[in-house]
Amino acid sequence: QVQFEESGGGLVQPGGSLTLSCAATGSIVSRVVMGWYRQAPGNERELVAVITRDGLINYADSVKGRFTISRDHANAVYTVTLQMNSLKPEDTAVYYCTADPSLGRVPRYWGQGTQVTVSS
């Protein structure tokens, strides 16, 4: 099992920046792929960015060059951070921290989500 604590969502103007952070704990967290998915109203959940324990990263095409994912750990807490720059209204969504033992499939573990709203 994996437990998440997400933070950093909010309201920002177009062109602005936000940083999302997720602290994960659990018996398998050191071995999982961690990442962020998002879901906008009326849309399905979609991958934003994922990072493996070895540092392999995948980004959605829509966020490449604007978002940066990183991963760190201290003691038994693994943190994944999503730095979001040049935000656009279409980035508005609920963002979910995720974890899964494998890369390339829908994650098994999901956080509760944090709202990001990009609006003037």
Short mmCIF file of C-alpha atoms in Angstrom, two decimals:
data_model
loop_
_atom_site.label_atom_id
_atom_site.label_comp_id
_atom_site.label_asym_id
_atom_site.label_seq_id
_atom_site.Cartn_x
_atom_site.Cartn_y
_atom_site.Cartn_z
CA GLN A 1 0.00 0.00 0.00
CA VAL A 2 0.96 3.63 -0.58
CA GLN A 3 -0.22 6.66 1.35
CA PHE A 4 -0.04 10.14 -0.17
CA GLU A 5 -0.02 13.69 1.10
CA GLU A 6 -0.48 16.21 -1.73
CA SER A 7 -0.06 19.96 -1.58
CA GLY A 8 0.41 23.02 -3.76
CA GLY A 9 -2.72 23.44 -5.82
CA GLY A 10 -4.56 26.74 -6.19
CA LEU A 11 -5.57 29.57 -8.46
CA VAL A 12 -3.05 31.16 -10.81
CA GLN A 13 -3.23 33.53 -13.76
CA PRO A 14 -2.33 32.38 -17.27
CA GLY A 15 1.43 32.42 -17.72
CA GLY A 16 1.99 31.87 -14.02
CA SER A 17 3.62 29.04 -12.11
CA LEU A 18 2.65 26.53 -9.45
CA THR A 19 4.49 23.72 -7.72
CA LEU A 20 2.73 20.53 -6.68
CA SER A 21 4.30 18.27 -4.10
CA CYS A 22 3.41 14.76 -3.01
CA ALA A 23 4.89 12.89 -0.08
CA ALA A 24 4.40 9.13 -0.30
CA THR A 25 4.96 6.44 2.30
CA GLY A 26 4.38 2.72 2.37
CA SER A 27 6.04 -0.64 2.17
CA ILE A 28 6.58 -0.58 -1.59
CA VAL A 29 7.09 3.12 -2.21
CA SER A 30 10.84 2.82 -2.78
CA ARG A 31 10.22 0.60 -5.81
CA VAL A 32 7.32 2.33 -7.56
CA VAL A 33 6.94 4.62 -10.51
CA MET A 34 5.57 7.92 -9.23
CA GLY A 35 3.83 10.63 -11.15
CA TRP A 36 0.98 13.00 -11.74
CA TYR A 37 -2.27 12.57 -13.65
CA ARG A 38 -5.01 15.12 -14.11
CA GLN A 39 -8.71 15.23 -14.84
CA ALA A 40 -10.55 18.23 -16.20
CA PRO A 41 -14.37 18.50 -16.01
CA GLY A 42 -15.96 16.28 -18.62
CA ASN A 43 -12.66 14.65 -19.53
CA GLU A 44 -11.01 11.38 -18.67
CA ARG A 45 -7.97 11.25 -16.42
CA GLU A 46 -4.76 11.71 -18.38
CA LEU A 47 -1.07 11.30 -17.72
CA VAL A 48 0.85 14.49 -17.01
CA ALA A 49 4.29 13.15 -16.07
CA VAL A 50 5.80 10.06 -14.47
CA ILE A 51 9.26 9.26 -13.13
CA THR A 52 10.80 5.90 -12.29
CA ARG A 53 13.10 5.21 -9.35
CA ASP A 54 15.99 5.30 -11.85
CA GLY A 55 15.00 8.74 -13.11
CA LEU A 56 13.38 7.79 -16.41
CA ILE A 57 10.75 10.43 -17.20
CA ASN A 58 7.71 10.58 -19.49
CA TYR A 59 5.75 13.77 -20.13
CA ALA A 60 2.50 14.35 -21.92
CA ASP A 61 3.14 16.24 -25.16
CA SER A 62 0.90 19.06 -23.94
CA VAL A 63 3.20 19.88 -21.00
CA LYS A 64 6.67 19.24 -22.47
CA GLY A 65 8.90 22.25 -22.02
CA ARG A 66 6.60 23.78 -19.40
CA PHE A 67 6.39 21.20 -16.60
CA THR A 68 9.23 19.49 -14.75
CA ILE A 69 8.88 16.41 -12.58
CA SER A 70 11.42 15.41 -9.97
CA ARG A 71 11.76 12.81 -7.27
CA ASP A 72 13.56 12.69 -3.93
CA HIS A 73 13.51 10.78 -0.68
CA ALA A 74 14.48 11.21 2.93
CA ASN A 75 14.19 8.35 5.39
CA ALA A 76 10.99 6.48 4.47
CA VAL A 77 9.28 9.38 2.67
CA TYR A 78 9.43 9.62 -1.12
CA THR A 79 8.51 12.98 -2.60
CA VAL A 80 7.54 13.73 -6.17
CA THR A 81 7.34 17.36 -7.26
CA LEU A 82 5.74 18.87 -10.34
CA GLN A 83 6.97 22.34 -11.26
CA MET A 84 4.43 23.92 -13.61
CA ASN A 85 5.42 27.01 -15.59
CA SER A 86 3.72 29.01 -18.34
CA LEU A 87 0.36 27.69 -17.20
CA LYS A 88 -2.59 27.84 -19.58
CA PRO A 89 -6.33 27.76 -18.92
CA GLU A 90 -6.43 24.27 -20.42
CA ASP A 91 -4.18 23.08 -17.59
CA THR A 92 -7.10 23.59 -15.22
CA ALA A 93 -7.89 20.22 -13.64
CA VAL A 94 -7.70 18.14 -10.51
CA TYR A 95 -4.16 16.80 -10.30
CA TYR A 96 -3.58 13.39 -8.73
CA CYS A 97 -0.35 11.98 -7.34
CA THR A 98 0.06 8.37 -8.44
CA ALA A 99 2.23 5.32 -7.88
CA ASP A 100 2.53 1.93 -9.51
CA PRO A 101 5.07 -0.88 -9.53
CA SER A 102 5.30 -0.71 -13.32
CA LEU A 103 5.69 1.91 -16.02
CA GLY A 104 3.24 2.15 -18.88
CA ARG A 105 -0.08 1.24 -17.31
CA VAL A 106 -2.82 2.95 -15.35
CA PRO A 107 -1.46 3.49 -11.82
CA ARG A 108 -2.71 1.29 -9.02
CA TYR A 109 -2.43 3.90 -6.27
CA TRP A 110 -3.95 7.40 -6.35
CA GLY A 111 -3.87 10.39 -4.04
CA GLN A 112 -6.99 12.38 -3.20
CA GLY A 113 -6.24 15.09 -5.77
CA THR A 114 -5.53 18.80 -5.64
CA GLN A 115 -7.30 21.46 -7.70
CA VAL A 116 -5.32 23.65 -10.10
CA THR A 117 -7.22 26.52 -11.70
CA VAL A 118 -5.65 28.75 -14.34
CA SER A 119 -7.79 31.81 -14.91
CA SER A 120 -7.56 35.57 -15.16
#
